[in-house]
Tab-separated table of C-alpha atoms in Angstrom:
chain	number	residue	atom	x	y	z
A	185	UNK	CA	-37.999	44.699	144.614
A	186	UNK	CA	-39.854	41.563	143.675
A	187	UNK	CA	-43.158	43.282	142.767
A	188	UNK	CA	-41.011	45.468	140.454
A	189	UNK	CA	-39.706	42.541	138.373
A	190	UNK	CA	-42.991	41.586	137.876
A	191	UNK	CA	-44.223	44.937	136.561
A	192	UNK	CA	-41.226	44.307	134.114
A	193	UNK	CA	-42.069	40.989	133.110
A	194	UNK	CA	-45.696	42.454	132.169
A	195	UNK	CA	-44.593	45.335	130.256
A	196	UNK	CA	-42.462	43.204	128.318
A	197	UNK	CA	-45.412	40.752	127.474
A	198	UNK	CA	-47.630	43.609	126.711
A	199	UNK	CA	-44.921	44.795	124.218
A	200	UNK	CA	-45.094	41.206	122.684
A	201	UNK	CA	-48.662	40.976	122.074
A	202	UNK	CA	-48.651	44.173	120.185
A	203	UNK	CA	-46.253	43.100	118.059
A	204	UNK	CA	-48.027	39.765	117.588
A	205	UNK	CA	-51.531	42.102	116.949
A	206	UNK	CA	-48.926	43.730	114.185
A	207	UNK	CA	-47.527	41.175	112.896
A	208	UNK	CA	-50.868	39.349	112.292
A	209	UNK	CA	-52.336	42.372	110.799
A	210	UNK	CA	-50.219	42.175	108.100
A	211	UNK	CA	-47.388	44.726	110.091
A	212	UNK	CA	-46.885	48.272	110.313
A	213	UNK	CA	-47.046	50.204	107.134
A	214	UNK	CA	-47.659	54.235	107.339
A	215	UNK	CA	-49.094	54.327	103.659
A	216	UNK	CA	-51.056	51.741	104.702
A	217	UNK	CA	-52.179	53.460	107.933
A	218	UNK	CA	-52.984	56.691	106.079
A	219	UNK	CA	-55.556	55.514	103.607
A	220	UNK	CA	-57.134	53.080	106.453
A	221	UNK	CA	-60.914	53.798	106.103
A	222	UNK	CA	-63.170	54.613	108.892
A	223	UNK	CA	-64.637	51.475	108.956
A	224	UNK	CA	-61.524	49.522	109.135
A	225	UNK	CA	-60.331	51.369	112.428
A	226	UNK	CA	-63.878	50.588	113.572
A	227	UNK	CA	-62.847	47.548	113.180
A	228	UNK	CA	-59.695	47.417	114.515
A	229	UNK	CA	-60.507	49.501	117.526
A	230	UNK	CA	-63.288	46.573	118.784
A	231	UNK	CA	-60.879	43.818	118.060
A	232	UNK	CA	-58.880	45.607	120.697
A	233	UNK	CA	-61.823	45.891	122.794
A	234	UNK	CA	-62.598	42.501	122.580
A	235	UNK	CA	-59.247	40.882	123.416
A	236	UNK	CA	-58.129	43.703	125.816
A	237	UNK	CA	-59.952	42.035	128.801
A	238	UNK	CA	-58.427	38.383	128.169
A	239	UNK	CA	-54.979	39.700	127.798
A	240	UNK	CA	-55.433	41.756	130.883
A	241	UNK	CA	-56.802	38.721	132.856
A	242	UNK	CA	-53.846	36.065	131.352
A	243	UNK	CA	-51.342	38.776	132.160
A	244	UNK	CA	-52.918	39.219	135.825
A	245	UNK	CA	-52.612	35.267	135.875
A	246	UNK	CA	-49.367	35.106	135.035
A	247	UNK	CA	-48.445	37.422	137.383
A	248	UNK	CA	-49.994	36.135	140.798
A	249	UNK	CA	-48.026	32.704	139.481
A	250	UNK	CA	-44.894	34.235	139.502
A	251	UNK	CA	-45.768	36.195	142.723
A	252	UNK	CA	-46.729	32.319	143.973
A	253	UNK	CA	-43.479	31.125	142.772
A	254	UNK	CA	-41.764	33.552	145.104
A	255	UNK	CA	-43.695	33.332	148.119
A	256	UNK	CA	-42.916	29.514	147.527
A	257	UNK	CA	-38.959	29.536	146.725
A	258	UNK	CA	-38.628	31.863	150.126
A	259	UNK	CA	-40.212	29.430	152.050
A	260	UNK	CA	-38.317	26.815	150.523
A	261	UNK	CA	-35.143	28.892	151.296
A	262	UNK	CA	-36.295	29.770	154.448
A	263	UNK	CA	-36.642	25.832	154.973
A	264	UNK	CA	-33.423	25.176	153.718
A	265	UNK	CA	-31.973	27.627	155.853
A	266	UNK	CA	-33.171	26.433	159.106
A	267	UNK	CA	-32.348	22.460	158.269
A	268	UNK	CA	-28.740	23.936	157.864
A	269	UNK	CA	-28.865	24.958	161.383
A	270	UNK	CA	-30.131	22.058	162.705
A	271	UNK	CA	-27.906	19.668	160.493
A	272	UNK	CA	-24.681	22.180	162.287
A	273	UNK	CA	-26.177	22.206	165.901
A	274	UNK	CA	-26.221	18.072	165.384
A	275	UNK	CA	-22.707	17.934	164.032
A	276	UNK	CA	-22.122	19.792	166.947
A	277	UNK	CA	-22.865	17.487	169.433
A	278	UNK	CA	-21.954	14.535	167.740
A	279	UNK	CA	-18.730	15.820	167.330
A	280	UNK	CA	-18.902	16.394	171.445
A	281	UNK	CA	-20.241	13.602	171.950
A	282	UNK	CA	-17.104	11.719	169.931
A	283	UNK	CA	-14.553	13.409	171.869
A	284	UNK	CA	-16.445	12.372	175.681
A	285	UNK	CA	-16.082	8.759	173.741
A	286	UNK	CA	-12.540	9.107	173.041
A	287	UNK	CA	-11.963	10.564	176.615
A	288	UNK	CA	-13.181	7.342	178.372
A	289	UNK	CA	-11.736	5.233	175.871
A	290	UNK	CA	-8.645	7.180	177.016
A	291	UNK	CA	-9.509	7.082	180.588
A	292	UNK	CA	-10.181	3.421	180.859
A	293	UNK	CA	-7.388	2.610	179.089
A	294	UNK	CA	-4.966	4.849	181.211
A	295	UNK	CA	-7.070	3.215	184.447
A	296	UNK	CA	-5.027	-0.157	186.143
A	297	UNK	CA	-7.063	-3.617	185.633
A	298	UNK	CA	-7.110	-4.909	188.818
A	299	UNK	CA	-8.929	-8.622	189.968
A	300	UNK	CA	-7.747	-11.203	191.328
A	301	UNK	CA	-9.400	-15.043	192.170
A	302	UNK	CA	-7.311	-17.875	194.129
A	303	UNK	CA	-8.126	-21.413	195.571
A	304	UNK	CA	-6.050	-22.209	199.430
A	305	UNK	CA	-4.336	-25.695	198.218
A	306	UNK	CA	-4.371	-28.840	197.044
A	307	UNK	CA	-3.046	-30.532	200.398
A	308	UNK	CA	-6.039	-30.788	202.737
A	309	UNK	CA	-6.108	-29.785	206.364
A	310	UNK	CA	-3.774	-26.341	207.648
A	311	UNK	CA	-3.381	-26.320	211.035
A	312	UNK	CA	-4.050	-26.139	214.216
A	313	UNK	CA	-1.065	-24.078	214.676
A	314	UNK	CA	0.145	-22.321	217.880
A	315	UNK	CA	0.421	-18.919	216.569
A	316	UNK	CA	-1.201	-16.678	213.801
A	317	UNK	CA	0.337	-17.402	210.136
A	318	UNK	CA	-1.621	-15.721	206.900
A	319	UNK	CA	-2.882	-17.658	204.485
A	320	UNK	CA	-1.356	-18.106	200.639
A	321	UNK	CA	-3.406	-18.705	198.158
A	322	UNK	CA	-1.682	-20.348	195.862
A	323	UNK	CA	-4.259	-21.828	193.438
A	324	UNK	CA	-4.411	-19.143	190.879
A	325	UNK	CA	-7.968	-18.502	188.787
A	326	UNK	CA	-7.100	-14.883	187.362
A	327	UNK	CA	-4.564	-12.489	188.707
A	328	UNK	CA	-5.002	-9.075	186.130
A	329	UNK	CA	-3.053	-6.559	187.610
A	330	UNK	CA	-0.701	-9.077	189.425
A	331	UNK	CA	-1.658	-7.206	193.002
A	332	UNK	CA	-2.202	-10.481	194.838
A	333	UNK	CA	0.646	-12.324	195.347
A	334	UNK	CA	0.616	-15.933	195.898
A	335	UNK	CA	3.981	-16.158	197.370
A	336	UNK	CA	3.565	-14.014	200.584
A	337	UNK	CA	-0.697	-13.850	200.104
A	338	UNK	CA	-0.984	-9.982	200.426
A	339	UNK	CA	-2.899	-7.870	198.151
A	340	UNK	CA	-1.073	-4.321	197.402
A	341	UNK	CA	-2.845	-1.882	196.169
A	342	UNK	CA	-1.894	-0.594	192.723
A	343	UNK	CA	-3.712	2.769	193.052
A	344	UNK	CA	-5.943	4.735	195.580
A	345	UNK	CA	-9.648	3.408	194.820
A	346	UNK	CA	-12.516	1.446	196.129
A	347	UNK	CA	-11.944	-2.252	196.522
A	348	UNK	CA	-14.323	-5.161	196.621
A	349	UNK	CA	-12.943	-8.073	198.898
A	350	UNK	CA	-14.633	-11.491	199.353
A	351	UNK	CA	-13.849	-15.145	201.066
A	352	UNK	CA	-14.953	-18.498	201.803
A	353	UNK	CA	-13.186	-21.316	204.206
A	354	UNK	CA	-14.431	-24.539	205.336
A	355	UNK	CA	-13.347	-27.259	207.956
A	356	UNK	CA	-14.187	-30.840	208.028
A	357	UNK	CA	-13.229	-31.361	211.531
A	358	UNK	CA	-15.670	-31.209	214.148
A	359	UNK	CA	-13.317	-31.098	216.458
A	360	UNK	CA	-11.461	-28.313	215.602
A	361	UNK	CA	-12.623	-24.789	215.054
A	362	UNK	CA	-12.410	-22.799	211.937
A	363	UNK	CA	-11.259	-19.105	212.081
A	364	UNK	CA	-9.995	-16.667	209.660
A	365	UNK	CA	-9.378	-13.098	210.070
A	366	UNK	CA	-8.876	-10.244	207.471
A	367	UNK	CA	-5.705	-7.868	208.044
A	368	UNK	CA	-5.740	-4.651	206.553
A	369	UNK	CA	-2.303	-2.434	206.839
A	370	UNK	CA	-1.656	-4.789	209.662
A	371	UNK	CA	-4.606	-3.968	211.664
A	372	UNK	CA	-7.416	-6.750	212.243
A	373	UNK	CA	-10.813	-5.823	210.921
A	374	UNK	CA	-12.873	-8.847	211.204
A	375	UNK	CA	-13.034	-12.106	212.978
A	376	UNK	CA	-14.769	-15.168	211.496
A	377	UNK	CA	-15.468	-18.343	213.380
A	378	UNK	CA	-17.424	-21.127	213.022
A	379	UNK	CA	-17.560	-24.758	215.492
A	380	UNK	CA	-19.816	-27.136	215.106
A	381	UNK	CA	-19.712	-30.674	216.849
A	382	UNK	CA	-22.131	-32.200	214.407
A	383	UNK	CA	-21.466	-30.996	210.724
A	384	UNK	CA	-18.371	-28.708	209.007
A	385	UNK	CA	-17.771	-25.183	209.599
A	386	UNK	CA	-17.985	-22.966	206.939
A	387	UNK	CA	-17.614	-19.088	206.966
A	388	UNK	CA	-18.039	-16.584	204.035
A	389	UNK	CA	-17.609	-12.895	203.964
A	390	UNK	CA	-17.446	-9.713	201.986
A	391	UNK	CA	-15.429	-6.255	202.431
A	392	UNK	CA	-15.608	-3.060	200.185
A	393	UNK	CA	-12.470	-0.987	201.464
A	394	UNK	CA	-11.300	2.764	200.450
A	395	UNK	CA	-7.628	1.764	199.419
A	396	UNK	CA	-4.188	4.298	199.335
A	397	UNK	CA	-1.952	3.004	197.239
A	398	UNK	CA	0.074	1.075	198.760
A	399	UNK	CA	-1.749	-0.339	201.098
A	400	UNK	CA	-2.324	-3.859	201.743
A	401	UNK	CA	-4.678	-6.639	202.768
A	402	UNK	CA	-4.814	-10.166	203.441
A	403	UNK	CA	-6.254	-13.090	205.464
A	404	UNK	CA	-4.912	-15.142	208.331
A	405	UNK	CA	-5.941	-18.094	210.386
A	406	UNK	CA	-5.258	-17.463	213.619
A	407	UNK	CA	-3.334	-20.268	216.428
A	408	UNK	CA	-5.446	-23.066	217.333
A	409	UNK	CA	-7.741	-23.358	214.173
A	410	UNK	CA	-7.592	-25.232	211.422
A	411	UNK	CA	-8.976	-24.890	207.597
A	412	UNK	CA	-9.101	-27.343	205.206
A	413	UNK	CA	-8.889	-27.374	200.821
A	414	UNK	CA	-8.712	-30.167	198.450
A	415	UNK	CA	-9.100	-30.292	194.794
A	416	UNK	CA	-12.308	-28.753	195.200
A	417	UNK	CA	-12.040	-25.674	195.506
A	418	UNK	CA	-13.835	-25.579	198.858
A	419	UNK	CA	-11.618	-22.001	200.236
A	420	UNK	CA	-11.178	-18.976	198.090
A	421	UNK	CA	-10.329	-15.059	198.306
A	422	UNK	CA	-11.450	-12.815	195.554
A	423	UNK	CA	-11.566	-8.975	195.098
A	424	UNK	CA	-11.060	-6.389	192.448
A	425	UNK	CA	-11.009	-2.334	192.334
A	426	UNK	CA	-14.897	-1.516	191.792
A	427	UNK	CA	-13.850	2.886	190.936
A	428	UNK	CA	-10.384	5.218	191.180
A	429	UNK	CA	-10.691	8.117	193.637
């Protein structure tokens, strides 16, 4: 089909050179053409001779430049074609990429904010006692969530996840020992204790726990120990949710 509009396109610029050679001949008149002498179609017939070949050639020119121009606009819309398929496969996966976004946007939202942070007291030495009593921390640093509370110092969990748990305690008595235990769902998992005739005791641990909700955990310093906090800071309990499960 393309070859065949150019075949078109030359025919029609042959038929418009002929009718310039007419026209600048002085046009077509048969009682002129009747009495034309021999030597005038001589004449005429090498003039075509003569400019035959450099029409032929301008006309094969302008051919192979239209033929160019084709071979060029078909790559162009071949081009054209393919960046439209790239420029949908990308809108595509923004557009996927958007919604995973907007689904943990969603999902964080929707997830509880749980941490807490708490300082022991203000009022200095707690104990030695004769039995087991848990601890309250009352001195509040951040609470989101509100799963600690300060009033019977248990931690609830708000939702089944993983929990990071952490404490310090000190004692400036080097007479007494320092102890502190951590409870989960009323069952001891750890005992910390620290004596030391010459210096303080001090104790620190940490505790990543697999939580129901529900469940709970907190800290207690067992009969016959004592702890001590001031304004200081110097005993703590920390812990937040680290994932949902």
């Amino acid at each position: 089909m393309r070859f065949h509009r150019v075949d078109v396109f030359l025919v029609f610029l042959l038929c418009l050179n002929w009718t310039w050679a007419q026209e600048k001949n002085g046009g077509y008149d048969e009682s002129k053409f009747t009495e034309e002498t021999d030597e005038q179609s001589e004449i005429n017939e090498n003039r075509q001779k003569n400019t035959s070949p450099d029409i032929w050639t301008e006309l094969k020119e302008l051919r192979d430049m239209v033929i160019k121009q084709e071979v060029d606009l078909s790559y162009s819309k071949t081009k054209i074609e393919n960046l439209e398929r790239e420029t949908t496969v990308l809108e595509a996966r923004l557009s996927s990429s958007e919604t995973e976004v907007e689904e943990l946007k969603r999902e964080n939202a929707e997830r509880p904010k749980v941490a807490f942070s708490f300082g022991l007291t203000d009022a200095g030495t707690t104990g030695p006692l004769n039995t087991d009593i848990t601890l309250k921390f009352t001195k509040v640093f951040t609470n989101f969530g509100q799963a600690y509370n300060p009033n019977t110092g248990i931690f609830t969990a708000p939702i089944r996840g993983v929990y990071y748990f952490r404490f310090s305690a000190i004692n400036n008595n080097v007479n007494a020992a320092l102890g502190v235990q951590v409870y989960l769902n009323g069952k001891r998992v750890s005992w910390n204790y620290d004596r030391d005739s010459t210096s303080s005791g001090r104790i620190t641990n940490a505790f990543v726990f697999q939580l129901e909700k529900g469940d709970v955990v907190y800290l207690v310093l067992p009969g016959g120990h004592e702890i001590y906090d001031d304004v200081h800071n110097r005993n703590t309990f920390s812990g937040f949710l680290l994932f949902p499960v």
